[in-house]
mmCIF file with all atom_site columns, C-alpha atoms in Angstrom:
data_model
loop_
_atom_site.group_PDB
_atom_site.id
_atom_site.type_symbol
_atom_site.label_atom_id
_atom_site.label_alt_id
_atom_site.label_comp_id
_atom_site.label_asym_id
_atom_site.label_entity_id
_atom_site.label_seq_id
_atom_site.pdbx_PDB_ins_code
_atom_site.Cartn_x
_atom_site.Cartn_y
_atom_site.Cartn_z
_atom_site.occupancy
_atom_site.B_iso_or_equiv
_atom_site.pdbx_formal_charge
_atom_site.auth_seq_id
_atom_site.auth_comp_id
_atom_site.auth_asym_id
_atom_site.auth_atom_id
_atom_site.pdbx_PDB_model_num
ATOM 1   C CA . MET A 1 1   ? -11.646 11.339  9.852   1.00 67.00 ? 134 MET A CA 1
ATOM 2   C CA . ASN A 1 2   ? -9.462  14.305  8.865   1.00 71.00 ? 135 ASN A CA 1
ATOM 3   C CA . LEU A 1 3   ? -6.302  12.687  7.482   1.00 68.00 ? 136 LEU A CA 1
ATOM 4   C CA . ASP A 1 4   ? -4.979  15.565  5.410   1.00 72.00 ? 137 ASP A CA 1
ATOM 5   C CA . GLY A 1 5   ? -6.085  18.691  7.281   1.00 79.00 ? 138 GLY A CA 1
ATOM 6   C CA . ARG A 1 6   ? -8.457  19.626  4.472   1.00 80.00 ? 139 ARG A CA 1
ATOM 7   C CA . ARG A 1 7   ? -11.731 18.450  6.032   1.00 80.00 ? 140 ARG A CA 1
ATOM 8   C CA . GLU A 1 8   ? -13.475 15.404  7.383   1.00 78.00 ? 141 GLU A CA 1
ATOM 9   C CA . LYS A 1 9   ? -13.615 12.317  5.192   1.00 72.00 ? 142 LYS A CA 1
ATOM 10  C CA . PHE A 1 10  ? -16.029 9.546   5.986   1.00 72.00 ? 143 PHE A CA 1
ATOM 11  C CA . VAL A 1 11  ? -15.539 5.843   6.557   1.00 72.00 ? 144 VAL A CA 1
ATOM 12  C CA . PRO A 1 12  ? -15.503 3.644   4.533   1.00 72.00 ? 145 PRO A CA 1
ATOM 13  C CA . GLY A 1 13  ? -14.974 6.032   1.625   1.00 71.00 ? 146 GLY A CA 1
ATOM 14  C CA . THR A 1 14  ? -11.676 7.205   3.081   1.00 75.00 ? 147 THR A CA 1
ATOM 15  C CA . CYS A 1 15  ? -10.446 3.623   3.325   1.00 76.00 ? 148 CYS A CA 1
ATOM 16  C CA . VAL A 1 16  ? -11.562 2.191   -0.021  1.00 74.00 ? 149 VAL A CA 1
ATOM 17  C CA . VAL A 1 17  ? -9.593  4.807   -1.942  1.00 70.00 ? 150 VAL A CA 1
ATOM 18  C CA . CYS A 1 18  ? -6.420  2.844   -1.213  1.00 74.00 ? 151 CYS A CA 1
ATOM 19  C CA . HIS A 1 19  ? -7.610  -0.461  0.194   1.00 76.00 ? 152 HIS A CA 1
ATOM 20  C CA . GLY A 1 20  ? -10.214 -1.240  -2.455  1.00 72.00 ? 153 GLY A CA 1
ATOM 21  C CA . GLY A 1 21  ? -13.646 -2.596  -1.831  1.00 72.00 ? 154 GLY A CA 1
ATOM 22  C CA . ASP A 1 22  ? -15.304 -5.207  -3.979  1.00 72.00 ? 155 ASP A CA 1
ATOM 23  C CA . HIS A 1 23  ? -18.526 -4.879  -1.950  1.00 72.00 ? 156 HIS A CA 1
ATOM 24  C CA . TYR A 1 24  ? -18.804 -1.078  -1.913  1.00 69.00 ? 157 TYR A CA 1
ATOM 25  C CA . ALA A 1 25  ? -20.422 1.038   -4.630  1.00 69.00 ? 158 ALA A CA 1
ATOM 26  C CA . GLY A 1 26  ? -19.550 4.486   -3.297  1.00 68.00 ? 159 GLY A CA 1
ATOM 27  C CA . LYS A 1 27  ? -22.116 4.554   -0.520  1.00 68.00 ? 160 LYS A CA 1
ATOM 28  C CA . PHE A 1 28  ? -24.121 2.240   1.679   1.00 68.00 ? 161 PHE A CA 1
ATOM 29  C CA . PRO A 1 29  ? -27.804 1.654   0.910   1.00 71.00 ? 162 PRO A CA 1
ATOM 30  C CA . GLU A 1 30  ? -29.990 4.165   2.753   1.00 73.00 ? 163 GLU A CA 1
ATOM 31  C CA . ASP A 1 31  ? -32.075 1.363   4.238   1.00 78.00 ? 164 ASP A CA 1
ATOM 32  C CA . GLY A 1 32  ? -29.053 0.204   6.272   1.00 72.00 ? 165 GLY A CA 1
ATOM 33  C CA . SER A 1 33  ? -28.702 -3.114  4.448   1.00 75.00 ? 166 SER A CA 1
ATOM 34  C CA . GLY A 1 34  ? -25.019 -2.612  3.540   1.00 69.00 ? 167 GLY A CA 1
ATOM 35  C CA . PHE A 1 35  ? -22.391 -5.058  4.775   1.00 70.00 ? 168 PHE A CA 1
ATOM 36  C CA . ALA A 1 36  ? -19.640 -3.934  7.138   1.00 71.00 ? 169 ALA A CA 1
ATOM 37  C CA . ASN A 1 37  ? -17.135 -5.990  5.106   1.00 77.00 ? 170 ASN A CA 1
ATOM 38  C CA . VAL A 1 38  ? -16.524 -3.816  2.044   1.00 78.00 ? 171 VAL A CA 1
ATOM 39  C CA . GLY A 1 39  ? -13.969 -6.278  0.601   1.00 79.00 ? 172 GLY A CA 1
ATOM 40  C CA . GLY A 1 40  ? -10.871 -4.144  1.223   1.00 80.00 ? 173 GLY A CA 1
ATOM 41  C CA . HIS A 1 41  ? -7.385  -5.565  1.663   1.00 81.00 ? 174 HIS A CA 1
ATOM 42  C CA . PHE A 1 42  ? -4.062  -4.671  3.255   1.00 84.00 ? 175 PHE A CA 1
ATOM 43  C CA . LEU A 1 43  ? -1.457  -2.971  1.093   1.00 86.00 ? 176 LEU A CA 1
ATOM 44  C CA . PRO A 1 44  ? 2.287   -3.594  1.270   1.00 90.00 ? 177 PRO A CA 1
ATOM 45  C CA . TYR A 1 45  ? 4.254   -1.139  3.399   1.00 91.00 ? 178 TYR A CA 1
ATOM 46  C CA . ASP A 1 46  ? 6.314   0.808   0.879   1.00 89.00 ? 179 ASP A CA 1
ATOM 47  C CA . THR A 1 47  ? 9.127   2.782   2.475   1.00 89.00 ? 180 THR A CA 1
ATOM 48  C CA . GLY A 1 48  ? 9.426   4.847   -0.694  1.00 85.00 ? 181 GLY A CA 1
ATOM 49  C CA . ASN A 1 49  ? 6.151   6.477   0.351   1.00 82.00 ? 182 ASN A CA 1
ATOM 50  C CA . PHE A 1 50  ? 7.188   7.105   3.956   1.00 86.00 ? 183 PHE A CA 1
ATOM 51  C CA . GLU A 1 51  ? 8.910   10.046  5.564   1.00 88.00 ? 184 GLU A CA 1
ATOM 52  C CA . PHE A 1 52  ? 11.215  8.938   8.364   1.00 93.00 ? 185 PHE A CA 1
ATOM 53  C CA . SER A 1 53  ? 12.542  10.812  11.350  1.00 94.00 ? 186 SER A CA 1
ATOM 54  C CA . SER A 1 54  ? 16.203  11.567  11.879  1.00 96.00 ? 187 SER A CA 1
ATOM 55  C CA . LYS A 1 55  ? 15.768  10.787  15.590  1.00 97.00 ? 188 LYS A CA 1
ATOM 56  C CA . ALA A 1 56  ? 17.617  7.689   16.786  1.00 96.00 ? 189 ALA A CA 1
ATOM 57  C CA . GLY A 1 57  ? 15.339  4.654   16.776  1.00 95.00 ? 190 GLY A CA 1
ATOM 58  C CA . LEU A 1 58  ? 12.971  6.187   14.236  1.00 96.00 ? 191 LEU A CA 1
ATOM 59  C CA . THR A 1 59  ? 15.173  6.416   11.137  1.00 97.00 ? 192 THR A CA 1
ATOM 60  C CA . GLU A 1 60  ? 14.461  4.308   8.081   1.00 95.00 ? 193 GLU A CA 1
ATOM 61  C CA . ALA A 1 61  ? 17.409  2.061   8.899   1.00 96.00 ? 194 ALA A CA 1
ATOM 62  C CA . ASP A 1 62  ? 16.095  1.613   12.448  1.00 97.00 ? 195 ASP A CA 1
ATOM 63  C CA . GLN A 1 63  ? 12.647  0.638   11.146  1.00 96.00 ? 196 GLN A CA 1
ATOM 64  C CA . GLU A 1 64  ? 13.666  -1.707  8.298   1.00 96.00 ? 197 GLU A CA 1
ATOM 65  C CA . GLN A 1 65  ? 13.238  -4.951  10.239  1.00 97.00 ? 198 GLN A CA 1
ATOM 66  C CA . ALA A 1 66  ? 9.840   -3.934  11.616  1.00 97.00 ? 199 ALA A CA 1
ATOM 67  C CA . ILE A 1 67  ? 8.649   -2.964  8.125   1.00 96.00 ? 200 ILE A CA 1
ATOM 68  C CA . TYR A 1 68  ? 9.948   -6.258  6.763   1.00 98.00 ? 201 TYR A CA 1
ATOM 69  C CA . SER A 1 69  ? 7.840   -8.044  9.417   1.00 97.00 ? 202 SER A CA 1
ATOM 70  C CA . LEU A 1 70  ? 4.775   -5.969  8.550   1.00 96.00 ? 203 LEU A CA 1
ATOM 71  C CA . ASN A 1 71  ? 5.178   -6.876  4.879   1.00 96.00 ? 204 ASN A CA 1
ATOM 72  C CA . GLN A 1 72  ? 5.472   -10.545 5.798   1.00 97.00 ? 205 GLN A CA 1
ATOM 73  C CA . ASN A 1 73  ? 2.189   -10.139 7.694   1.00 95.00 ? 206 ASN A CA 1
ATOM 74  C CA . VAL A 1 74  ? 0.587   -8.658  4.565   1.00 93.00 ? 207 VAL A CA 1
ATOM 75  C CA . LEU A 1 75  ? 1.440   -11.927 2.804   1.00 95.00 ? 208 LEU A CA 1
ATOM 76  C CA . ASN A 1 76  ? -0.776  -13.719 5.366   1.00 94.00 ? 209 ASN A CA 1
ATOM 77  C CA . THR A 1 77  ? -3.840  -11.612 4.574   1.00 90.00 ? 210 THR A CA 1
ATOM 78  C CA . GLY A 1 78  ? -4.681  -12.901 1.094   1.00 87.00 ? 211 GLY A CA 1
ATOM 79  C CA . PRO A 1 79  ? -2.874  -10.300 -1.017  1.00 87.00 ? 212 PRO A CA 1
ATOM 80  C CA . THR A 1 80  ? -3.310  -10.050 -4.757  1.00 84.00 ? 213 THR A CA 1
ATOM 81  C CA . VAL A 1 81  ? -0.810  -11.733 -7.062  1.00 87.00 ? 214 VAL A CA 1
ATOM 82  C CA . ALA A 1 82  ? 0.636   -8.284  -7.856  1.00 84.00 ? 215 ALA A CA 1
ATOM 83  C CA . GLU A 1 83  ? 1.169   -7.563  -4.156  1.00 88.00 ? 216 GLU A CA 1
ATOM 84  C CA . GLN A 1 84  ? 2.795   -10.966 -3.620  1.00 92.00 ? 217 GLN A CA 1
ATOM 85  C CA . GLU A 1 85  ? 5.123   -10.389 -6.556  1.00 91.00 ? 218 GLU A CA 1
ATOM 86  C CA . LEU A 1 86  ? 5.999   -6.907  -5.306  1.00 91.00 ? 219 LEU A CA 1
ATOM 87  C CA . ILE A 1 87  ? 6.864   -8.039  -1.773  1.00 95.00 ? 220 ILE A CA 1
ATOM 88  C CA . ALA A 1 88  ? 8.874   -11.016 -3.027  1.00 96.00 ? 221 ALA A CA 1
ATOM 89  C CA . GLY A 1 89  ? 10.881  -8.742  -5.310  1.00 95.00 ? 222 GLY A CA 1
ATOM 90  C CA . TRP A 1 90  ? 11.454  -6.102  -2.669  1.00 95.00 ? 223 TRP A CA 1
ATOM 91  C CA . TYR A 1 91  ? 13.032  -8.682  -0.381  1.00 97.00 ? 224 TYR A CA 1
ATOM 92  C CA . ALA A 1 92  ? 14.680  -10.983 -2.941  1.00 97.00 ? 225 ALA A CA 1
ATOM 93  C CA . ASN A 1 93  ? 18.114  -10.136 -1.519  1.00 95.00 ? 226 ASN A CA 1
ATOM 94  C CA . GLY A 1 94  ? 17.311  -10.119 2.183   1.00 96.00 ? 227 GLY A CA 1
ATOM 95  C CA . ARG A 1 95  ? 15.312  -8.147  4.724   1.00 95.00 ? 228 ARG A CA 1
ATOM 96  C CA . ILE A 1 96  ? 15.932  -4.649  3.360   1.00 95.00 ? 229 ILE A CA 1
ATOM 97  C CA . LEU A 1 97  ? 13.336  -3.335  0.905   1.00 95.00 ? 230 LEU A CA 1
ATOM 98  C CA . ASP A 1 98  ? 14.782  -2.704  -2.567  1.00 94.00 ? 231 ASP A CA 1
ATOM 99  C CA . LYS A 1 99  ? 13.143  0.592   -3.587  1.00 89.00 ? 232 LYS A CA 1
ATOM 100 C CA . ASN A 1 100 ? 14.322  0.177   -7.180  1.00 85.00 ? 233 ASN A CA 1
ATOM 101 C CA . TYR A 1 101 ? 12.542  -3.125  -7.753  1.00 88.00 ? 234 TYR A CA 1
ATOM 102 C CA . VAL A 1 102 ? 9.799   -3.095  -10.402 1.00 83.00 ? 235 VAL A CA 1
ATOM 103 C CA . PRO A 1 103 ? 7.998   -6.427  -10.984 1.00 83.00 ? 236 PRO A CA 1
ATOM 104 C CA . ALA A 1 104 ? 8.499   -7.981  -14.414 1.00 82.00 ? 237 ALA A CA 1
ATOM 105 C CA . SER A 1 105 ? 4.741   -7.953  -15.027 1.00 76.00 ? 238 SER A CA 1
ATOM 106 C CA . TRP A 1 106 ? 4.780   -4.164  -14.585 1.00 75.00 ? 239 TRP A CA 1
ATOM 107 C CA . GLN A 1 107 ? 7.436   -3.564  -17.243 1.00 71.00 ? 240 GLN A CA 1
ATOM 108 C CA . GLY A 1 108 ? 6.303   -1.557  -20.243 1.00 69.00 ? 241 GLY A CA 1
ATOM 109 C CA . GLN A 1 109 ? 3.331   0.709   -19.702 1.00 61.00 ? 242 GLN A CA 1
ATOM 110 C CA . VAL A 1 110 ? 3.368   0.670   -15.906 1.00 61.00 ? 243 VAL A CA 1
ATOM 111 C CA . ALA A 1 111 ? 7.163   0.980   -15.712 1.00 55.00 ? 244 ALA A CA 1
ATOM 112 C CA . ALA A 1 112 ? 6.921   3.973   -18.070 1.00 63.00 ? 245 ALA A CA 1
ATOM 113 C CA . ALA A 1 113 ? 4.426   5.574   -15.704 1.00 61.00 ? 246 ALA A CA 1
ATOM 114 C CA . VAL A 1 114 ? 6.861   5.116   -12.827 1.00 57.00 ? 247 VAL A CA 1
ATOM 115 C CA . ASN A 1 115 ? 9.585   6.906   -14.743 1.00 55.00 ? 248 ASN A CA 1
ATOM 116 C CA . SER A 1 116 ? 7.448   9.657   -16.230 1.00 51.00 ? 249 SER A CA 1
ATOM 117 C CA . ILE A 1 117 ? 5.158   10.700  -13.395 1.00 47.00 ? 250 ILE A CA 1
ATOM 118 C CA . ARG A 1 118 ? 6.828   9.031   -10.408 1.00 50.00 ? 251 ARG A CA 1
ATOM 119 C CA . MET A 1 119 ? 3.691   7.174   -9.481  1.00 53.00 ? 252 MET A CA 1
ATOM 120 C CA . SER A 1 120 ? 3.783   5.729   -5.989  1.00 60.00 ? 253 SER A CA 1
ATOM 121 C CA . ARG A 1 121 ? 4.107   1.984   -5.625  1.00 59.00 ? 254 ARG A CA 1
ATOM 122 C CA . ARG A 1 122 ? 0.808   1.992   -3.766  1.00 60.00 ? 255 ARG A CA 1
ATOM 123 C CA . GLU A 1 123 ? -0.880  3.299   -6.926  1.00 63.00 ? 256 GLU A CA 1
ATOM 124 C CA . LEU A 1 124 ? 0.995   0.717   -8.992  1.00 60.00 ? 257 LEU A CA 1
ATOM 125 C CA . VAL A 1 125 ? -0.291  -2.118  -6.831  1.00 61.00 ? 258 VAL A CA 1
ATOM 126 C CA . GLU A 1 126 ? -3.840  -0.902  -7.333  1.00 63.00 ? 259 GLU A CA 1
ATOM 127 C CA . ALA A 1 127 ? -3.272  -0.440  -11.093 1.00 63.00 ? 260 ALA A CA 1
ATOM 128 C CA . ALA A 1 128 ? -1.856  -3.949  -11.478 1.00 61.00 ? 261 ALA A CA 1
ATOM 129 C CA . THR A 1 129 ? -4.791  -5.641  -9.745  1.00 58.00 ? 262 THR A CA 1
#
């Protein structure tokens, strides 16, 4: 899988970078005894990490309701407490994601990281779990 144009990356290593994997230690056993379920999970859809088109129907505003629905689906997949808190805060005022929301439990050291190095929310979710 060549996701970044730099070279092939291999499954599941490509996936566990973002989606975690409680049952994956960097490689499968050579005897083939590894489990297909690596223990990964869905991540919230964070529009702050997306680049949207300016073409009608594909703008961020055009996609907001669909992304809201996707994030509601994430809540049905057994998300971490940090992910639940993040999604609830994003949509506390309706169905439009609040890009400025930072969960209370992330205040302090994690909030400082957001301000100083502009860490993506995806990385924050992983850091908070």
